[in-house]
Amino acid sequence: MGSGVPLLNEYKQEFLWKRLPQTILGGPKLRLGYDAPAYVYLNQILIWIMPWILGGTFTLTLELSYSADVIQNYLLLYCSVYGACIVCFVLVMQIISSIQHAKQNDDIKFIKKQNLLAEEDEIEFDSCCGSDTFQFIIPPKTFKLNILVHSVLSGFMCGLSLWYLLPWTLNSLYYYNYVATGIIHILGWLTVCIAQYPLTTGSPPELAMYRTMDVWEISPITRPFYVLLLVFPVLHLFFRYYPEFLLATQILHGVFVCLPVLWILGVLPPVDCLFLWLLEQIHVFLFGGSPMASDARLLCMVILSTGVYIAVYYIPLSLVSVVIAACFGYILSTDLGGLGTQIWSYYQTQTKNRVSVVSQSKAVNSTSEVKGFLWSWKPTTFLYHFVMVVLVGVEAGLLNYNWRTLTTEYRDVFGYIIIGLCIVEKIFRESQSVYLFFGLLRNVLFPITVQRERIFHERKKQLFPLGLVRRLVVNWVAPFVMLAYLSLTVTQSDVLKISIIQGQQLYFSIWYIFGVVRAFRTIWQSTVNALLEMSALHLIYVTLGSTNTTLLTLSIPVLLLIIGLCRDRLFQITNKLFFFFSLLFSSWLDKKQRRKSTAFVIFVSFLFFPVVLVILFAASILSSPLLPLFTLPIFFIAFPRPSRFWPESVGASANVCGDSVYYKQFAPVFAKAIRKAFADGSLGKSKPGNHYMVRYQDRLAWFTILERGTAYCTVNIKGLELQETSCHTAEAARLDDIFEMAFERENSGACGFNSYPLHSLTPVDAVGVQTYSDARNVLTGIIDSPDSFPITMSYFVKSLIWVVLHHVNKRKITENKETQKQKERAMAHKEKEILEAERTQKISTRRKSKSEINHNNQKSDLNNHTNTRHTTITHAQVAKSSIKNDLTPVDISNKRTNSNNHIYKPVTNLAGSPDFKCQYSAHISLPVKWRELPIEYSQLSRHISQFPTEWYKYVLSTLDWSGISCPSEKVALEVAADDALTNCYSQLIMACYSGFDLQGRYNGPSSQYKTYIGDVPWNAMVDWLAEDKELYGLVIKAFRYGFKLMIDHMLMGDIDNNEELRECLEDYDDNWYIGLESEEEWKSGIIDNKKNLFSLGHNSIQGTYSSRILSLQEVMVHIGRLNEEVVKGQWANLSLELLYLTNDDEERYSIQAHPTILRNLTVQAADPPLGYPIFSSRPLSVPTL
């Protein structure tokens, strides 16, 4: 496999050689792959070199016209004029291109002849200044505003570059070393030309591509941004007035000329990615926060954290600053992102169309909400956090206020307690996982098997106290102890009068407040890391002594800043080294991965191992992924990017298919199941960026930690495809072996070593999840049995009676309830009108009584009022009596029509209601449209004898007669004795039966299969049924019930009595969905957690029929932690291959199975469009208390 698969096919190699010069030079297309006129190349070269030509002209004028002492006086003028010339040049080029583009679109009469033998990307050029030439060299901007923006940016960059690269500037910088001046001047202008060309034309193909689509045309400003970052005159001016900046300016000039190399290597990220990465680094290492699940959350949290920083810095009282830092450290570490999402969702439900909101909630990638404490922001959640904030503020305030009375011994005691808690947390966390000591040795305390649930749960109960102690330590004990330590450390001589930064220099006070804000927040945001950092800090103090001048100068908050950054980078180096050795060794030990060049690559890697270490350290310092080229052990540095890795919103897209619904059901219940695992620590030190693989039955899921804070952890759950390819199967088989070796140790003992120490996955835990187990059975010997069809039809009749009677009964009950509600509303409305009329009359009467009139007029008015009131009351009584009459039940039997009145001319017509003998029969009378049967009575009569009257009467006794005042048993007996009603149902049931009776047309198991899926051979009855979707659905449902009963009959024996059959049918109604996997009801049943689902399938190739049963039960799910650097490295290579090399060959080397690094599964788990998971959930906040 390894040696036979090409890294890049020939077509893509040719494409690469055409694209590479564009990347190197900034965009000129000098290698087209076909013959083009010379002016196409000359025009591009002229545009590319124009900044250098104009800049050289201005440089020569300045250097030759003025002496070194006078140049500075004219420097600003020349730079401004040169920048204005570049602005005009870019504007003219873009305006001409836009005019040519508009002219080409308007000239619809001219139809250009195409060369049918030309390549797809081949262009036929008309002339040097033709529209096609301009469209090819200078494509128009999508947004016209960018014409002005890019022009001004070009002028600003080139003007500053003239100053930056002027020989006068370089001579003064490098002490008139003309060799250095000449090299930097030439290479510098080369850098300027490469950076300016994208602004004039368009962005070149970059190796460092973050987004698949450049919608806002940000890519053209990436290279100019880095040029401006270095040529900005602040440092350049500083070195003239502050000699200490001289070395920094010299280094920046060296970096400036190396920019083209960095662009070619793809080390520098795009502008948008750079800002997101910087925001995340600032939020994590300066403010003590966590990587966030979305860009909007990150931006909001940085703004809030900045507000806290400003408040702590400028408040003049040290005590208040400490209390604010402590309280807001806790508040900002809570799930504020989840609160914002909850508020936004509520806003959408209030402002948008509710139908659209409901449809969005039913989308495949959405998940049902998990209810419980801390799963969402509810009053109990607010109350808990409020109490915690009060406790934090009180403790911080009291200890900081009384710091003088508490000697340094108390702080030392707290320091030793922190070290002890760090050790306890580590031991108890490791005791919950299956492997100890970096995944090398199996934990003897872990259950020896997960298949035997009793043994597994008993051992888990024994481990629960250890997990409970860890919860107490991580969530409450350790944070409050560290809070006490910090409150006694961040002090002043008088905390009520002096600022927290009193007596400190400006630059140090800035870093000091960063340390304070971060320290008070990280104890809640990342308690485990805070324990480790403070333990290391206290050990440093104990070792070096509290009188060490360096420690006293830096102070504890600043030292914690440094230790936190070092800890993160040290762990990154460790993971990158693991990735390097794992890929290097597996490329040789696994024969399928061995290529002809493998031995040479391994030899060079060890020969230049110091260089490899430099690459590893540089990637760790930049927090960049380690990029294995084509997933070979040839490593480069990828560009830095946020911990979330992909730019699109989490869960925004997936390759949705029919199997996605299984993961949609799985995601919320799995999130609920791993809550305890997070709390106990069995998943290891859960931090943002960790990836986990989940294996259960034949399914694979992938979840990533996006955020981590106090009492919560935000995750994204993905589902991988169920249709396993050969590569998928190979890696899944290795996963099964690893999990079996870890979790099934009954025969080999509880203790042992990890058989796969260099594998990217380390098993951590197994949890029980309420999800579906999948059972598939071939029905050979059952469906093809001669007795199967008669048995199916016998159960079909009984099932149809059951289904139709219960359906009619439920519909009548629903209609009665709706009618009752409408009448009650009408009565309430009329009573309200009556009361309103009475109130109006009383008010008018009172007004009249206050007027000064004679006694006779008063008497007349009173009489009129009495008459009016009497009239009003009379109308009220009439209205109430009419309402009362409306509430009386209607006897349908009194509305009989002439039996000779036929509506549609059917022979058997039940449109006129029969003369029911029982007054309650109307409660379950058939709808009118079901009484017109397109079948001759002679044809129907031969089936009537097969109507199971006894079963029909039994089903009547099971109906809901609660709407009738009489006892249910009495009603059921009277209705069963009504021959007219029985006649109605018998004719309808047997007419439907006749449509499915395949006498003379039965063609073996295929007939039953086609009938099951609704493909019934045509006849008049089936045609009539098809017109009524409601009745047709009931008949198909009844046949499927009968088919399922036939299978149970063949496997488990006959159903002896009506009670047993009733239990089966009630179970089908309540706990089963029997249908097809392609139906929407199948998906709805899975989402609604229907206990059982049954479907029938047919393999046309093998000619077999199979059943599929999904049963909702507790399924043991195996969880393994993936090395995050292995995942990020493969994703970085995937991004390079698909976005730059466009190497989308489905048989390419980098997507082939690699059992050690799980290459195929990792590629599949990437976000679309590069990956193809079939399900991706929205961010889910999981409580960790």
Short mmCIF file of N, CA and C in Angstrom, two decimals, residues 908-1041:
data_model
loop_
_atom_site.label_atom_id
_atom_site.label_comp_id
_atom_site.label_asym_id
_atom_site.label_seq_id
_atom_site.Cartn_x
_atom_site.Cartn_y
_atom_site.Cartn_z
N THR A 908 -71.31 -1.19 -3.18
CA THR A 908 -71.42 -1.25 -1.72
C THR A 908 -71.26 0.16 -1.19
N ASN A 909 -72.34 0.77 -0.73
CA ASN A 909 -72.32 2.17 -0.32
C ASN A 909 -72.77 2.27 1.12
N LEU A 910 -71.88 2.79 1.97
CA LEU A 910 -72.22 3.00 3.38
C LEU A 910 -72.23 4.48 3.71
N ALA A 911 -72.40 5.33 2.68
CA ALA A 911 -72.33 6.76 2.91
C ALA A 911 -73.43 7.21 3.87
N GLY A 912 -74.59 6.64 3.75
CA GLY A 912 -75.62 6.93 4.71
C GLY A 912 -75.39 6.10 5.95
N SER A 913 -75.39 6.73 7.11
CA SER A 913 -75.07 6.01 8.35
C SER A 913 -76.12 4.95 8.61
N PRO A 914 -75.69 3.76 8.99
CA PRO A 914 -76.66 2.69 9.31
C PRO A 914 -77.47 3.05 10.55
N ASP A 915 -78.54 2.33 10.72
CA ASP A 915 -79.40 2.53 11.87
C ASP A 915 -78.83 1.76 13.06
N PHE A 916 -77.92 2.49 13.80
CA PHE A 916 -77.28 1.83 14.93
C PHE A 916 -78.30 1.50 16.01
N LYS A 917 -78.20 0.32 16.56
CA LYS A 917 -79.08 -0.09 17.65
C LYS A 917 -78.59 0.46 18.98
N CYS A 918 -77.30 0.72 19.08
CA CYS A 918 -76.73 1.23 20.34
C CYS A 918 -76.47 2.72 20.19
N GLN A 919 -76.84 3.48 21.19
CA GLN A 919 -76.64 4.93 21.13
C GLN A 919 -75.17 5.34 21.20
N TYR A 920 -74.32 4.42 21.66
CA TYR A 920 -72.90 4.75 21.77
C TYR A 920 -72.10 4.37 20.53
N SER A 921 -72.74 3.73 19.57
CA SER A 921 -72.02 3.30 18.38
C SER A 921 -71.52 4.50 17.56
N ALA A 922 -72.23 5.60 17.69
CA ALA A 922 -71.80 6.79 16.94
C ALA A 922 -70.41 7.26 17.38
N HIS A 923 -70.01 6.88 18.59
CA HIS A 923 -68.70 7.31 19.10
C HIS A 923 -67.56 6.74 18.27
N ILE A 924 -67.77 5.58 17.65
CA ILE A 924 -66.71 4.99 16.84
C ILE A 924 -67.20 4.71 15.42
N SER A 925 -68.20 5.48 14.97
CA SER A 925 -68.68 5.27 13.60
C SER A 925 -67.61 5.68 12.61
N LEU A 926 -67.59 5.02 11.47
CA LEU A 926 -66.57 5.27 10.47
C LEU A 926 -66.79 6.62 9.78
N PRO A 927 -65.74 7.28 9.38
CA PRO A 927 -65.91 8.51 8.59
C PRO A 927 -66.66 8.22 7.30
N VAL A 928 -67.34 9.23 6.79
CA VAL A 928 -68.17 9.06 5.60
C VAL A 928 -67.35 8.60 4.41
N LYS A 929 -66.15 9.16 4.26
CA LYS A 929 -65.34 8.83 3.09
C LYS A 929 -64.85 7.39 3.11
N TRP A 930 -64.92 6.73 4.27
CA TRP A 930 -64.49 5.34 4.34
C TRP A 930 -65.66 4.37 4.09
N ARG A 931 -66.84 4.90 3.83
CA ARG A 931 -68.02 4.03 3.67
C ARG A 931 -68.36 3.77 2.21
N GLU A 932 -67.57 4.30 1.29
CA GLU A 932 -67.86 4.15 -0.13
C GLU A 932 -66.81 3.20 -0.71
N LEU A 933 -67.16 1.96 -0.87
CA LEU A 933 -66.20 0.92 -1.22
C LEU A 933 -66.35 0.56 -2.70
N PRO A 934 -65.31 0.70 -3.48
CA PRO A 934 -65.38 0.39 -4.92
C PRO A 934 -65.20 -1.10 -5.18
N ILE A 935 -66.11 -1.88 -4.66
CA ILE A 935 -65.99 -3.33 -4.80
C ILE A 935 -67.39 -3.92 -4.87
N GLU A 936 -67.58 -4.86 -5.75
CA GLU A 936 -68.87 -5.55 -5.86
C GLU A 936 -69.13 -6.37 -4.59
N TYR A 937 -70.39 -6.36 -4.18
CA TYR A 937 -70.72 -7.08 -2.95
C TYR A 937 -70.48 -8.57 -3.10
N SER A 938 -70.60 -9.04 -4.33
CA SER A 938 -70.35 -10.47 -4.55
C SER A 938 -68.88 -10.81 -4.30
N GLN A 939 -68.01 -9.87 -4.66
CA GLN A 939 -66.59 -10.09 -4.39
C GLN A 939 -66.29 -9.97 -2.90
N LEU A 940 -67.00 -9.06 -2.26
CA LEU A 940 -66.76 -8.84 -0.84
C LEU A 940 -67.32 -9.97 0.02
N SER A 941 -68.42 -10.60 -0.45
CA SER A 941 -69.09 -11.60 0.38
C SER A 941 -68.22 -12.82 0.63
N ARG A 942 -67.32 -13.13 -0.30
CA ARG A 942 -66.49 -14.31 -0.08
C ARG A 942 -65.40 -14.09 0.97
N HIS A 943 -65.20 -12.82 1.37
CA HIS A 943 -64.21 -12.53 2.41
C HIS A 943 -64.87 -12.26 3.77
N ILE A 944 -66.19 -11.97 3.74
CA ILE A 944 -66.84 -11.58 4.99
C ILE A 944 -66.75 -12.69 6.03
N SER A 945 -66.81 -13.93 5.58
CA SER A 945 -66.77 -15.06 6.53
C SER A 945 -65.44 -15.11 7.30
N GLN A 946 -64.41 -14.50 6.73
CA GLN A 946 -63.11 -14.54 7.39
C GLN A 946 -62.96 -13.44 8.43
N PHE A 947 -63.97 -12.60 8.56
CA PHE A 947 -63.88 -11.51 9.55
C PHE A 947 -63.92 -12.08 10.96
N PRO A 948 -62.89 -11.81 11.79
CA PRO A 948 -62.82 -12.37 13.16
C PRO A 948 -63.71 -11.58 14.12
N THR A 949 -64.96 -11.96 14.19
CA THR A 949 -65.93 -11.22 15.01
C THR A 949 -65.55 -11.25 16.48
N GLU A 950 -65.08 -12.40 16.95
CA GLU A 950 -64.70 -12.49 18.37
C GLU A 950 -63.58 -11.51 18.70
N TRP A 951 -62.58 -11.47 17.85
CA TRP A 951 -61.46 -10.52 18.07
C TRP A 951 -61.95 -9.07 17.97
N TYR A 952 -62.87 -8.81 17.05
CA TYR A 952 -63.44 -7.48 16.91
C TYR A 952 -64.12 -7.04 18.21
N LYS A 953 -64.91 -7.93 18.79
CA LYS A 953 -65.60 -7.59 20.04
C LYS A 953 -64.60 -7.42 21.18
N TYR A 954 -63.55 -8.23 21.14
CA TYR A 954 -62.53 -8.09 22.20
C TYR A 954 -61.81 -6.73 22.10
N VAL A 955 -61.52 -6.31 20.89
CA VAL A 955 -60.85 -5.02 20.71
C VAL A 955 -61.74 -3.88 21.19
N LEU A 956 -63.07 -4.03 20.98
CA LEU A 956 -63.99 -2.99 21.47
C LEU A 956 -63.86 -2.80 22.98
N SER A 957 -63.60 -3.88 23.67
CA SER A 957 -63.47 -3.77 25.13
C SER A 957 -62.18 -3.09 25.56
N THR A 958 -61.24 -2.95 24.65
CA THR A 958 -59.96 -2.31 25.00
C THR A 958 -59.95 -0.82 24.67
N LEU A 959 -61.04 -0.32 24.05
CA LEU A 959 -61.06 1.09 23.65
C LEU A 959 -61.28 1.98 24.84
N ASP A 960 -61.00 3.26 24.62
CA ASP A 960 -61.16 4.28 25.67
C ASP A 960 -62.57 4.84 25.58
N TRP A 961 -63.43 4.48 26.53
CA TRP A 961 -64.82 4.96 26.59
C TRP A 961 -64.98 6.00 27.69
N SER A 962 -63.90 6.66 28.04
CA SER A 962 -63.97 7.61 29.15
C SER A 962 -64.86 8.81 28.85
N GLY A 963 -65.10 9.10 27.59
CA GLY A 963 -65.96 10.24 27.26
C GLY A 963 -67.43 9.98 27.48
N ILE A 964 -67.78 8.71 27.79
CA ILE A 964 -69.18 8.34 28.01
C ILE A 964 -69.37 8.08 29.49
N SER A 965 -70.49 8.55 30.02
CA SER A 965 -70.71 8.48 31.47
C SER A 965 -70.92 7.07 31.98
N CYS A 966 -71.38 6.17 31.15
CA CYS A 966 -71.64 4.79 31.60
C CYS A 966 -70.33 4.03 31.80
N PRO A 967 -70.40 2.92 32.54
CA PRO A 967 -69.19 2.09 32.73
C PRO A 967 -68.69 1.56 31.38
N SER A 968 -67.40 1.48 31.28
CA SER A 968 -66.78 1.08 30.02
C SER A 968 -67.17 -0.33 29.61
N GLU A 969 -67.27 -1.24 30.60
CA GLU A 969 -67.61 -2.62 30.26
C GLU A 969 -69.00 -2.70 29.64
N LYS A 970 -69.94 -1.96 30.22
CA LYS A 970 -71.31 -1.97 29.72
C LYS A 970 -71.39 -1.39 28.32
N VAL A 971 -70.67 -0.29 28.12
CA VAL A 971 -70.68 0.34 26.79
C VAL A 971 -70.10 -0.59 25.75
N ALA A 972 -68.98 -1.25 26.09
CA ALA A 972 -68.33 -2.15 25.13
C ALA A 972 -69.25 -3.30 24.75
N LEU A 973 -70.00 -3.85 25.73
CA LEU A 973 -70.92 -4.96 25.44
C LEU A 973 -72.06 -4.50 24.55
N GLU A 974 -72.61 -3.33 24.82
CA GLU A 974 -73.73 -2.83 24.01
C GLU A 974 -73.27 -2.51 22.59
N VAL A 975 -72.10 -1.91 22.45
CA VAL A 975 -71.60 -1.59 21.11
C VAL A 975 -71.27 -2.87 20.35
N ALA A 976 -70.73 -3.87 21.03
CA ALA A 976 -70.41 -5.14 20.36
C ALA A 976 -71.65 -5.84 19.86
N ALA A 977 -72.77 -5.60 20.52
CA ALA A 977 -74.03 -6.25 20.11
C ALA A 977 -74.71 -5.51 18.96
N ASP A 978 -74.18 -4.40 18.54
CA ASP A 978 -74.77 -3.62 17.45
C ASP A 978 -74.34 -4.22 16.11
N ASP A 979 -75.23 -4.91 15.46
CA ASP A 979 -74.90 -5.57 14.20
C ASP A 979 -74.63 -4.59 13.08
N ALA A 980 -75.30 -3.46 13.13
CA ALA A 980 -75.07 -2.46 12.07
C ALA A 980 -73.64 -1.95 12.10
N LEU A 981 -73.13 -1.67 13.29
CA LEU A 981 -71.75 -1.21 13.40
C LEU A 981 -70.79 -2.32 13.00
N THR A 982 -71.08 -3.52 13.46
CA THR A 982 -70.23 -4.65 13.08
C THR A 982 -70.20 -4.83 11.57
N ASN A 983 -71.37 -4.65 10.94
CA ASN A 983 -71.42 -4.78 9.49
C ASN A 983 -70.56 -3.73 8.80
N CYS A 984 -70.58 -2.51 9.30
CA CYS A 984 -69.75 -1.44 8.73
C CYS A 984 -68.27 -1.81 8.78
N TYR A 985 -67.83 -2.22 9.94
CA TYR A 985 -66.41 -2.53 10.10
C TYR A 985 -66.02 -3.78 9.34
N SER A 986 -66.89 -4.77 9.35
CA SER A 986 -66.53 -6.01 8.65
C SER A 986 -66.38 -5.77 7.16
N GLN A 987 -67.29 -4.96 6.57
CA GLN A 987 -67.18 -4.69 5.14
C GLN A 987 -65.93 -3.86 4.82
N LEU A 988 -65.63 -2.85 5.64
CA LEU A 988 -64.43 -2.03 5.39
C LEU A 988 -63.16 -2.86 5.56
N ILE A 989 -63.08 -3.61 6.64
CA ILE A 989 -61.88 -4.38 6.92
C ILE A 989 -61.64 -5.42 5.84
N MET A 990 -62.68 -6.14 5.47
CA MET A 990 -62.48 -7.20 4.50
C MET A 990 -62.31 -6.65 3.09
N ALA A 991 -62.84 -5.45 2.83
CA ALA A 991 -62.58 -4.82 1.53
C ALA A 991 -61.10 -4.46 1.42
N CYS A 992 -60.56 -3.91 2.49
CA CYS A 992 -59.12 -3.62 2.51
C CYS A 992 -58.31 -4.91 2.42
N TYR A 993 -58.79 -5.93 3.09
CA TYR A 993 -58.12 -7.22 3.04
C TYR A 993 -58.10 -7.78 1.61
N SER A 994 -59.19 -7.56 0.91
CA SER A 994 -59.26 -8.09 -0.45
C SER A 994 -58.24 -7.44 -1.37
N GLY A 995 -57.93 -6.19 -1.12
CA GLY A 995 -56.92 -5.52 -1.92
C GLY A 995 -55.53 -6.08 -1.72
N PHE A 996 -55.29 -6.69 -0.58
CA PHE A 996 -53.98 -7.25 -0.27
C PHE A 996 -53.94 -8.77 -0.42
N ASP A 997 -55.07 -9.36 -0.74
CA ASP A 997 -55.13 -10.80 -0.91
C ASP A 997 -54.56 -11.15 -2.28
N LEU A 998 -53.46 -11.87 -2.29
CA LEU A 998 -52.72 -12.14 -3.52
C LEU A 998 -52.99 -13.53 -4.04
N GLN A 999 -54.21 -14.00 -3.94
CA GLN A 999 -54.53 -15.33 -4.43
C GLN A 999 -54.31 -15.40 -5.95
N GLY A 1000 -53.52 -16.33 -6.35
CA GLY A 1000 -53.19 -16.45 -7.75
C GLY A 1000 -52.08 -15.53 -8.20
N ARG A 1001 -51.72 -14.57 -7.34
CA ARG A 1001 -50.65 -13.64 -7.70
C ARG A 1001 -49.48 -13.71 -6.74
N TYR A 1002 -49.51 -14.62 -5.81
CA TYR A 1002 -48.44 -14.71 -4.81
C TYR A 1002 -47.18 -15.22 -5.49
N ASN A 1003 -46.13 -14.50 -5.31
CA ASN A 1003 -44.85 -14.79 -5.99
C ASN A 1003 -43.73 -14.98 -4.97
N GLY A 1004 -43.98 -15.74 -3.94
CA GLY A 1004 -42.94 -16.02 -2.97
C GLY A 1004 -42.67 -14.84 -2.05
N PRO A 1005 -41.49 -14.81 -1.44
CA PRO A 1005 -41.18 -13.76 -0.46
C PRO A 1005 -41.16 -12.36 -1.06
N SER A 1006 -40.93 -12.25 -2.37
CA SER A 1006 -40.92 -10.91 -2.97
C SER A 1006 -42.27 -10.23 -2.86
N SER A 1007 -43.35 -11.03 -2.89
CA SER A 1007 -44.68 -10.45 -2.77
C SER A 1007 -44.88 -9.81 -1.39
N GLN A 1008 -44.46 -10.54 -0.37
CA GLN A 1008 -44.58 -9.97 0.97
C GLN A 1008 -43.69 -8.73 1.15
N TYR A 1009 -42.50 -8.81 0.57
CA TYR A 1009 -41.59 -7.67 0.68
C TYR A 1009 -42.18 -6.44 -0.01
N LYS A 1010 -42.70 -6.63 -1.23
CA LYS A 1010 -43.27 -5.49 -1.95
C LYS A 1010 -44.49 -4.94 -1.23
N THR A 1011 -45.31 -5.84 -0.69
CA THR A 1011 -46.46 -5.36 0.07
C THR A 1011 -46.02 -4.62 1.32
N TYR A 1012 -44.99 -5.09 1.96
CA TYR A 1012 -44.47 -4.43 3.17
C TYR A 1012 -44.01 -3.00 2.87
N ILE A 1013 -43.34 -2.82 1.73
CA ILE A 1013 -42.84 -1.47 1.40
C ILE A 1013 -43.90 -0.63 0.71
N GLY A 1014 -45.12 -1.19 0.51
CA GLY A 1014 -46.21 -0.41 -0.07
C GLY A 1014 -46.36 -0.57 -1.56
N ASP A 1015 -45.59 -1.46 -2.17
CA ASP A 1015 -45.69 -1.70 -3.61
C ASP A 1015 -46.65 -2.86 -3.86
N VAL A 1016 -47.94 -2.59 -3.65
CA VAL A 1016 -48.97 -3.62 -3.76
C VAL A 1016 -49.42 -3.72 -5.22
N PRO A 1017 -49.59 -4.93 -5.76
CA PRO A 1017 -50.10 -5.06 -7.13
C PRO A 1017 -51.42 -4.32 -7.29
N TRP A 1018 -51.57 -3.66 -8.42
CA TRP A 1018 -52.71 -2.76 -8.59
C TRP A 1018 -54.02 -3.53 -8.67
N ASN A 1019 -55.04 -2.96 -8.01
CA ASN A 1019 -56.42 -3.38 -8.18
C ASN A 1019 -57.29 -2.20 -7.76
N ALA A 1020 -58.57 -2.32 -8.02
CA ALA A 1020 -59.47 -1.19 -7.77
C ALA A 1020 -59.48 -0.77 -6.30
N MET A 1021 -59.39 -1.75 -5.41
CA MET A 1021 -59.43 -1.43 -3.99
C MET A 1021 -58.16 -0.69 -3.56
N VAL A 1022 -57.02 -1.15 -4.05
CA VAL A 1022 -55.76 -0.49 -3.71
C VAL A 1022 -55.73 0.92 -4.29
N ASP A 1023 -56.27 1.08 -5.49
CA ASP A 1023 -56.33 2.40 -6.11
C ASP A 1023 -57.19 3.34 -5.28
N TRP A 1024 -58.31 2.83 -4.76
CA TRP A 1024 -59.17 3.65 -3.90
C TRP A 1024 -58.47 3.98 -2.59
N LEU A 1025 -57.77 3.02 -2.05
CA LEU A 1025 -57.04 3.27 -0.80
C LEU A 1025 -55.95 4.31 -0.97
N ALA A 1026 -55.29 4.26 -2.13
CA ALA A 1026 -54.19 5.20 -2.35
C ALA A 1026 -54.66 6.64 -2.37
N GLU A 1027 -55.94 6.87 -2.72
CA GLU A 1027 -56.47 8.23 -2.74
C GLU A 1027 -56.67 8.78 -1.33
N ASP A 1028 -56.86 7.91 -0.38
CA ASP A 1028 -57.05 8.33 1.01
C ASP A 1028 -55.77 7.96 1.78
N LYS A 1029 -54.88 8.92 1.94
CA LYS A 1029 -53.58 8.64 2.57
C LYS A 1029 -53.73 8.19 4.01
N GLU A 1030 -54.74 8.70 4.68
CA GLU A 1030 -54.93 8.32 6.09
C GLU A 1030 -55.26 6.84 6.21
N LEU A 1031 -56.26 6.39 5.47
CA LEU A 1031 -56.66 4.99 5.55
C LEU A 1031 -55.58 4.08 4.97
N TYR A 1032 -54.96 4.52 3.88
CA TYR A 1032 -53.90 3.72 3.27
C TYR A 1032 -52.74 3.52 4.25
N GLY A 1033 -52.40 4.58 4.97
CA GLY A 1033 -51.35 4.45 5.97
C GLY A 1033 -51.70 3.48 7.07
N LEU A 1034 -52.97 3.48 7.48
CA LEU A 1034 -53.39 2.54 8.52
C LEU A 1034 -53.33 1.09 8.02
N VAL A 1035 -53.70 0.87 6.76
CA VAL A 1035 -53.68 -0.48 6.22
C VAL A 1035 -52.25 -1.00 6.09
N ILE A 1036 -51.35 -0.13 5.58
CA ILE A 1036 -49.95 -0.54 5.48
C ILE A 1036 -49.37 -0.80 6.86
N LYS A 1037 -49.73 0.03 7.81
CA LYS A 1037 -49.26 -0.17 9.18
C LYS A 1037 -49.75 -1.52 9.72
N ALA A 1038 -50.99 -1.85 9.46
CA ALA A 1038 -51.54 -3.12 9.93
C ALA A 1038 -50.85 -4.30 9.26
N PHE A 1039 -50.56 -4.18 7.96
CA PHE A 1039 -49.86 -5.29 7.29
C PHE A 1039 -48.47 -5.48 7.89
N ARG A 1040 -47.78 -4.38 8.19
CA ARG A 1040 -46.46 -4.50 8.78
C ARG A 1040 -46.54 -5.11 10.17
N TYR A 1041 -47.59 -4.75 10.92
CA TYR A 1041 -47.80 -5.42 12.21
C TYR A 1041 -47.97 -6.92 12.00
#
